[in-house]
Coordinates of C-alpha atoms in Angstrom, one line a residue:
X1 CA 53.0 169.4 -68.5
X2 CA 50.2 168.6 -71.1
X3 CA 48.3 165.2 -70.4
X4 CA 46.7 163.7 -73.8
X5 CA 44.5 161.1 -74.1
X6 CA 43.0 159.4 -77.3
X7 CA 40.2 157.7 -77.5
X8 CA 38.0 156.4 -80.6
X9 CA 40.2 153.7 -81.8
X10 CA 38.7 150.1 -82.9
X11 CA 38.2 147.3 -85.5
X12 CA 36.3 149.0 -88.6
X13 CA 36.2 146.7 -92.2
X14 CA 37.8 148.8 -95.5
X15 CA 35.9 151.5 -96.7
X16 CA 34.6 152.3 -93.4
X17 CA 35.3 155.5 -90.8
X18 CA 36.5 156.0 -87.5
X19 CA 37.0 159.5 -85.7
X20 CA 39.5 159.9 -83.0
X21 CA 39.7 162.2 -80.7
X22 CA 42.4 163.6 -78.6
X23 CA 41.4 165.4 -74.7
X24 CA 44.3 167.4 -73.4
X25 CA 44.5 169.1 -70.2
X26 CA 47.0 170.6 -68.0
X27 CA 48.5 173.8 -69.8
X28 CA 46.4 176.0 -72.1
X29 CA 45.5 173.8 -75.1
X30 CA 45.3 176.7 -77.4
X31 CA 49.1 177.1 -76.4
X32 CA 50.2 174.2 -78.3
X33 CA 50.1 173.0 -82.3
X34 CA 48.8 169.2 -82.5
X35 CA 49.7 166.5 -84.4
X36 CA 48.7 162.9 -85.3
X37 CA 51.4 159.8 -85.7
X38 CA 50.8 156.6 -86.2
X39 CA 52.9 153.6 -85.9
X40 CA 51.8 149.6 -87.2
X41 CA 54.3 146.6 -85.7
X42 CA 58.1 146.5 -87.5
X43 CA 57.5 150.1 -88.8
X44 CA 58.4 153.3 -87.8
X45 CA 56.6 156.3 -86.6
X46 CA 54.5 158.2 -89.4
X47 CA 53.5 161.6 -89.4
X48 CA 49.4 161.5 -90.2
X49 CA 48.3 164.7 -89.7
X50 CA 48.9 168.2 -87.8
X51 CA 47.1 171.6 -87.0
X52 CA 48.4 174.8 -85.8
X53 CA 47.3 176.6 -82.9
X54 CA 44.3 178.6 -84.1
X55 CA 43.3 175.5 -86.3
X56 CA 44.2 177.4 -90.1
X57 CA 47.2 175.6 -91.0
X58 CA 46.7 172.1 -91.5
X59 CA 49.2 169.5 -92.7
X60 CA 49.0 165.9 -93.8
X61 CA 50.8 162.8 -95.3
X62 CA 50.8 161.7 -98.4
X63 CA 49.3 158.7 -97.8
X64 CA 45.9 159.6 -96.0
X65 CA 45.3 163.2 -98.3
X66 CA 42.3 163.2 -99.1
X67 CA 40.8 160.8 -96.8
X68 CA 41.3 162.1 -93.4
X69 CA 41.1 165.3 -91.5
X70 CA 42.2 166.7 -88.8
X71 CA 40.7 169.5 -86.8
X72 CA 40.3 170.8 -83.4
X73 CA 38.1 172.1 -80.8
X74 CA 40.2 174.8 -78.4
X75 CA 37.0 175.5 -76.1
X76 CA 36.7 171.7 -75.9
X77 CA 40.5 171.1 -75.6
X78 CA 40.4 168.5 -77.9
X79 CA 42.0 167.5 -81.2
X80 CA 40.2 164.5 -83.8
X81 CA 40.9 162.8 -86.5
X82 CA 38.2 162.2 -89.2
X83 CA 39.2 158.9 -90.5
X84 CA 37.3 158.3 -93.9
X85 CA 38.0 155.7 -96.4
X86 CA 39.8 153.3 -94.3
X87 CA 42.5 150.7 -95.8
X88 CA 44.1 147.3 -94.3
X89 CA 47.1 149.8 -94.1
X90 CA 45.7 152.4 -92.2
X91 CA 46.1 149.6 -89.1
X92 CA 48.5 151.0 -86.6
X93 CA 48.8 152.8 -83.4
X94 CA 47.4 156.1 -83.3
X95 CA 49.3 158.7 -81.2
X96 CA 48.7 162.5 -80.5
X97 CA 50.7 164.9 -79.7
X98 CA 51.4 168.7 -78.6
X99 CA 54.3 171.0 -79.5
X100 CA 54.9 174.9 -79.5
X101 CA 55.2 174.5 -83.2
X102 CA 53.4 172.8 -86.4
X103 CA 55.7 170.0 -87.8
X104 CA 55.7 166.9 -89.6
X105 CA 58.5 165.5 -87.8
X106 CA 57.7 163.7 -84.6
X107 CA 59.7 166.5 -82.6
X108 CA 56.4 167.5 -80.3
X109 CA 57.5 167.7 -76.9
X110 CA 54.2 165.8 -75.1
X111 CA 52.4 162.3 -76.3
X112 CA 49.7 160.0 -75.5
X113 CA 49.3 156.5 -75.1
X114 CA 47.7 155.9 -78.2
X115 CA 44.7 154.2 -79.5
X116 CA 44.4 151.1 -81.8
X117 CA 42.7 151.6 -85.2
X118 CA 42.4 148.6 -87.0
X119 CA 41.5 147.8 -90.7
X120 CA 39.8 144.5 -91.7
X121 CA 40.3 144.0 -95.7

């Protein structure tokens, strides 16, 4: 079992940053590619970001390129987010997650809770 918890979430106005950050513990973080989904109310999950195990494959959506990036820390066991120029869309749930392989599909095989990022326009 791999236990995830996010954390860095809040209310930030357009144009601003956030940068979350994901702790795992439990197996061998280094074990396990990470990704970032989020989800907003009435919508369906959305692949954000991932990173492979040793951090030098990175993938993201086509709708935070260029504004966000992911990276981790496997000494640290942790997994952020650099959030840079936020929009009002950008408002959703924020989930990580853990999986043996790198994928933009939401087939990771351990989760958080989530953490709320939200946008004021």
């Amino acid at each position: 079992q791999v236990q995830l918890v996010e954390s860095g979430g809040g209310l930030v106005q357009a144009g601003g940053s956030l940068r979350l950050s994901c702790a795992a513990s439990g197996r061998t973080f280094s074990n396990f590619a990470m990704g970032w989904f989020r989800q907003a109310p009435g919508k369906e999950r959305e692949f954000v970001a991932a990173i492979s195990r040793s951090g030098v494959m990175k993938n993201y959506g086509d709708s935070v390129k260029g504004r966000f990036t992911i990276s981790r820390d496997n000494a640290k066991n942790t997994v952020y987010l650099q959030m840079n120029s936020l929009k009002s869309e950008d408002t959703a749930t924020y989930y990580c997650a853990a999986g043996k392989v790198i994928t933009v599909r939401a087939e990771y095989d351990y989760w958080g809770q989530g953490t709320q990022v939200t946008v004021s326009s």
